PDB file of C-alpha atoms in Angstrom:
ATOM      1  CA  GLN A   1     129.035  80.899 115.126  1.00  0.00           C
ATOM      2  CA  GLU A   2     131.099  78.843 112.689  1.00  0.00           C
ATOM      3  CA  TYR A   3     129.173  77.836 109.591  1.00  0.00           C
ATOM      4  CA  ALA A   4     130.415  75.920 106.590  1.00  0.00           C
ATOM      5  CA  ALA A   5     131.304  79.233 104.941  1.00  0.00           C
ATOM      6  CA  SER A   6     131.038  82.885 105.918  1.00  0.00           C
ATOM      7  CA  THR A   7     133.068  84.486 103.092  1.00  0.00           C
ATOM      8  CA  VAL A   8     133.150  84.073  99.325  1.00  0.00           C
ATOM      9  CA  LEU A   9     136.534  82.347  99.480  1.00  0.00           C
ATOM     10  CA  ALA A  10     135.287  79.997 102.196  1.00  0.00           C
ATOM     11  CA  ALA A  11     132.194  79.250 100.101  1.00  0.00           C
ATOM     12  CA  TYR A  12     134.391  78.003  97.255  1.00  0.00           C
ATOM     13  CA  SER A  13     136.364  75.838  99.679  1.00  0.00           C
ATOM     14  CA  CYS A  14     133.104  74.523 101.089  1.00  0.00           C
ATOM     15  CA  MET A  15     131.967  73.467  97.609  1.00  0.00           C
ATOM     16  CA  ASN A  16     135.311  71.933  96.678  1.00  0.00           C
ATOM     17  CA  PRO A  17     137.079  70.225  98.491  1.00  0.00           C
ATOM     18  CA  GLY A  18     134.271  70.460 101.052  1.00  0.00           C
ATOM     19  CA  VAL A  19     133.927  70.766 104.822  1.00  0.00           C
ATOM     20  CA  THR A  20     133.663  67.801 107.165  1.00  0.00           C
ATOM     21  CA  LYS A  21     131.850  68.030 110.499  1.00  0.00           C
ATOM     22  CA  THR A  22     130.193  65.501 112.748  1.00  0.00           C
ATOM     23  CA  ALA A  23     126.452  64.994 112.450  1.00  0.00           C
ATOM     24  CA  ALA A  24     126.009  66.699 115.836  1.00  0.00           C
ATOM     25  CA  GLN A  25     128.039  69.730 114.700  1.00  0.00           C
ATOM     26  CA  TRP A  26     126.027  70.087 111.482  1.00  0.00           C
ATOM     27  CA  GLY A  27     122.711  69.531 113.252  1.00  0.00           C
ATOM     28  CA  GLY A  28     123.708  72.051 115.902  1.00  0.00           C
ATOM     29  CA  LEU A  29     124.066  74.693 113.191  1.00  0.00           C
ATOM     30  CA  VAL A  30     120.458  74.085 112.138  1.00  0.00           C
ATOM     31  CA  ARG A  31     119.186  74.282 115.711  1.00  0.00           C
ATOM     32  CA  SER A  32     121.260  77.369 116.551  1.00  0.00           C
ATOM     33  CA  ALA A  33     119.910  79.271 113.534  1.00  0.00           C
ATOM     34  CA  TYR A  34     116.607  79.692 115.434  1.00  0.00           C
ATOM     35  CA  PRO A  35     117.090  78.375 118.979  1.00  0.00           C
ATOM     36  CA  ALA A  36     113.573  79.266 120.151  1.00  0.00           C
ATOM     37  CA  TYR A  37     111.909  77.152 117.449  1.00  0.00           C
ATOM     38  CA  THR A  38     110.336  73.967 118.794  1.00  0.00           C
ATOM     39  CA  GLY A  39     107.864  73.099 116.037  1.00  0.00           C
ATOM     40  CA  PRO A  40     108.037  70.430 113.360  1.00  0.00           C
ATOM     41  CA  ARG A  41     110.504  70.544 110.510  1.00  0.00           C
ATOM     42  CA  PRO A  42     109.761  69.218 107.026  1.00  0.00           C
ATOM     43  CA  ALA A  43     111.438  66.208 105.469  1.00  0.00           C
ATOM     44  CA  VAL A  44     114.564  67.012 103.465  1.00  0.00           C
ATOM     45  CA  SER A  45     115.481  65.850  99.969  1.00  0.00           C
ATOM     46  CA  VAL A  46     119.203  65.852  99.069  1.00  0.00           C
ATOM     47  CA  TRP A  47     120.167  65.531  95.376  1.00  0.00           C
ATOM     48  CA  HIS A  48     123.695  65.187  94.024  1.00  0.00           C
ATOM     49  CA  GLY A  49     125.568  63.929  90.970  1.00  0.00           C
ATOM     50  CA  THR A  50     128.594  61.672  91.342  1.00  0.00           C
ATOM     51  CA  ALA A  51     130.508  63.646  88.667  1.00  0.00           C
ATOM     52  CA  ASP A  52     129.861  67.112  90.122  1.00  0.00           C
ATOM     53  CA  ALA A  53     133.215  68.914  90.121  1.00  0.00           C
ATOM     54  CA  THR A  54     131.726  72.227  91.320  1.00  0.00           C
ATOM     55  CA  VAL A  55     130.079  71.041  94.539  1.00  0.00           C
ATOM     56  CA  VAL A  56     131.867  67.757  95.174  1.00  0.00           C
ATOM     57  CA  PRO A  57     129.753  64.677  95.995  1.00  0.00           C
ATOM     58  CA  ARG A  58     130.986  64.406  99.587  1.00  0.00           C
ATOM     59  CA  ASN A  59     128.806  67.466 100.291  1.00  0.00           C
ATOM     60  CA  ALA A  60     125.741  65.260  99.823  1.00  0.00           C
ATOM     61  CA  ALA A  61     126.933  62.991 102.633  1.00  0.00           C
ATOM     62  CA  GLU A  62     127.595  66.032 104.832  1.00  0.00           C
ATOM     63  CA  SER A  63     124.059  67.312 104.119  1.00  0.00           C
ATOM     64  CA  VAL A  64     122.618  63.929 105.066  1.00  0.00           C
ATOM     65  CA  LYS A  65     124.593  64.001 108.327  1.00  0.00           C
ATOM     66  CA  GLN A  66     123.313  67.501 109.082  1.00  0.00           C
ATOM     67  CA  TRP A  67     119.646  66.858 108.427  1.00  0.00           C
ATOM     68  CA  THR A  68     119.424  63.392 109.948  1.00  0.00           C
ATOM     69  CA  ASP A  69     120.795  64.881 113.158  1.00  0.00           C
ATOM     70  CA  ALA A  70     118.592  67.991 113.009  1.00  0.00           C
ATOM     71  CA  LEU A  71     115.484  65.870 112.375  1.00  0.00           C
ATOM     72  CA  GLY A  72     116.338  63.201 114.949  1.00  0.00           C
ATOM     73  CA  ALA A  73     116.784  60.446 112.372  1.00  0.00           C
ATOM     74  CA  ASP A  74     119.186  57.537 112.662  1.00  0.00           C
ATOM     75  CA  GLN A  75     122.469  57.991 110.773  1.00  0.00           C
ATOM     76  CA  SER A  76     122.072  54.508 109.268  1.00  0.00           C
ATOM     77  CA  ALA A  77     120.103  54.150 106.054  1.00  0.00           C
ATOM     78  CA  ASP A  78     116.730  52.451 106.423  1.00  0.00           C
ATOM     79  CA  GLY A  79     116.284  51.650 102.751  1.00  0.00           C
ATOM     80  CA  THR A  80     117.957  51.981  99.374  1.00  0.00           C
ATOM     81  CA  GLU A  81     116.403  51.713  95.928  1.00  0.00           C
ATOM     82  CA  ALA A  82     117.764  51.880  92.377  1.00  0.00           C
ATOM     83  CA  LEU A  83     115.834  54.340  90.206  1.00  0.00           C
ATOM     84  CA  PRO A  84     115.978  55.378  86.520  1.00  0.00           C
ATOM     85  CA  GLY A  85     118.870  57.459  85.242  1.00  0.00           C
ATOM     86  CA  GLY A  86     121.465  55.638  87.344  1.00  0.00           C
ATOM     87  CA  THR A  87     119.984  57.134  90.507  1.00  0.00           C
ATOM     88  CA  THR A  88     120.156  55.591  93.967  1.00  0.00           C
ATOM     89  CA  ARG A  89     117.602  56.718  96.549  1.00  0.00           C
ATOM     90  CA  THR A  90     118.460  56.245 100.221  1.00  0.00           C
ATOM     91  CA  ASP A  91     115.984  56.812 103.058  1.00  0.00           C
ATOM     92  CA  TYR A  92     116.593  57.781 106.678  1.00  0.00           C
ATOM     93  CA  THR A  93     113.619  57.389 108.987  1.00  0.00           C
ATOM     94  CA  GLY A  94     112.778  59.854 111.732  1.00  0.00           C
ATOM     95  CA  PRO A  95     111.497  59.139 115.240  1.00  0.00           C
ATOM     96  CA  ASP A  96     107.869  59.021 114.039  1.00  0.00           C
ATOM     97  CA  GLY A  97     108.637  56.285 111.491  1.00  0.00           C
ATOM     98  CA  SER A  98     108.296  58.487 108.407  1.00  0.00           C
ATOM     99  CA  VAL A  99     111.143  59.333 106.035  1.00  0.00           C
ATOM    100  CA  ALA A 100     112.951  62.380 107.452  1.00  0.00           C
ATOM    101  CA  VAL A 101     115.790  62.560 104.917  1.00  0.00           C
ATOM    102  CA  ARG A 102     115.805  61.123 101.423  1.00  0.00           C
ATOM    103  CA  SER A 103     119.044  61.239  99.464  1.00  0.00           C
ATOM    104  CA  TYR A 104     119.300  60.843  95.685  1.00  0.00           C
ATOM    105  CA  LEU A 105     122.720  60.143  94.187  1.00  0.00           C
ATOM    106  CA  VAL A 106     122.741  60.377  90.373  1.00  0.00           C
ATOM    107  CA  GLN A 107     125.532  58.298  88.801  1.00  0.00           C
ATOM    108  CA  GLY A 108     127.695  60.234  86.323  1.00  0.00           C
ATOM    109  CA  MET A 109     125.758  63.498  86.654  1.00  0.00           C
ATOM    110  CA  GLY A 110     127.668  66.771  86.889  1.00  0.00           C
ATOM    111  CA  HIS A 111     126.618  70.076  88.450  1.00  0.00           C
ATOM    112  CA  GLY A 112     122.970  70.834  87.794  1.00  0.00           C
ATOM    113  CA  THR A 113     119.351  69.912  88.317  1.00  0.00           C
ATOM    114  CA  PRO A 114     118.287  66.518  86.967  1.00  0.00           C
ATOM    115  CA  VAL A 115     115.441  66.667  84.437  1.00  0.00           C
ATOM    116  CA  ARG A 116     113.958  64.092  82.064  1.00  0.00           C
ATOM    117  CA  PRO A 117     112.873  65.725  78.771  1.00  0.00           C
ATOM    118  CA  GLY A 118     111.762  62.390  77.262  1.00  0.00           C
ATOM    119  CA  GLU A 119     109.116  62.153  80.005  1.00  0.00           C
ATOM    120  CA  GLY A 120     107.934  65.753  79.645  1.00  0.00           C
ATOM    121  CA  CYS A 121     110.022  66.914  82.580  1.00  0.00           C
ATOM    122  CA  GLY A 122     112.070  69.949  81.651  1.00  0.00           C
ATOM    123  CA  VAL A 123     114.502  70.803  78.892  1.00  0.00           C
ATOM    124  CA  ALA A 124     118.147  69.783  79.091  1.00  0.00           C
ATOM    125  CA  GLY A 125     120.674  72.600  78.948  1.00  0.00           C
ATOM    126  CA  ALA A 126     123.272  74.357  81.054  1.00  0.00           C
ATOM    127  CA  HIS A 127     122.737  73.146  84.632  1.00  0.00           C
ATOM    128  CA  PHE A 128     119.606  71.168  83.621  1.00  0.00           C
ATOM    129  CA  LEU A 129     120.923  67.673  83.029  1.00  0.00           C
ATOM    130  CA  ASP A 130     119.082  64.769  81.395  1.00  0.00           C
ATOM    131  CA  ALA A 131     119.004  62.047  84.048  1.00  0.00           C
ATOM    132  CA  ILE A 132     115.826  61.698  86.163  1.00  0.00           C
ATOM    133  CA  CYS A 133     112.850  63.966  86.829  1.00  0.00           C
ATOM    134  CA  SER A 134     113.860  65.385  90.210  1.00  0.00           C
ATOM    135  CA  SER A 135     110.791  67.645  90.366  1.00  0.00           C
ATOM    136  CA  ARG A 136     108.444  64.681  90.000  1.00  0.00           C
ATOM    137  CA  TYR A 137     110.191  62.693  92.737  1.00  0.00           C
ATOM    138  CA  ILE A 138     110.288  65.666  95.111  1.00  0.00           C
ATOM    139  CA  ALA A 139     106.585  66.344  94.526  1.00  0.00           C
ATOM    140  CA  ARG A 140     105.791  62.680  95.299  1.00  0.00           C
ATOM    141  CA  ASP A 141     108.035  62.666  98.368  1.00  0.00           C
ATOM    142  CA  TRP A 142     106.281  65.707  99.787  1.00  0.00           C
ATOM    143  CA  GLY A 143     102.795  64.366  99.020  1.00  0.00           C
ATOM    144  CA  LEU A 144     102.018  66.959  96.351  1.00  0.00           C
ATOM    145  CA  THR A 145     100.996  64.383  93.724  1.00  0.00           C
ATOM    146  CA  GLY A 146      98.984  61.173  93.794  1.00  0.00           C
TER     147      GLY A 146
END
């Protein structure tokens, strides 16, 4: 089975410059990880900064390709919205009409988790970057908050 990376050296190459596969190849890796599984899969949230030099931004697009295929969603975006912190949210709808993959691209953000200290959402520091409250958006996306 050929994954994105199976050694430490390959993992670094996967992060930067990245690995390109077709949506079907990426989705096939998900399905082959547990071929007997036929149940539902949860929606996926992909977050990435446009200035990430550790895991380059093209990896976000590869993740979207993988999960839209694995979840049976169309590869074409069904909606895009501008959010605070220079963030663009893009939705991909699954066969049942609900959002299967939601991608967040944070303009100018480097490698880390986006937080928003001014809104009571985390403390900025190494790998916790002041941009948008990712935890709040993920909780809303997954129906954990009202």
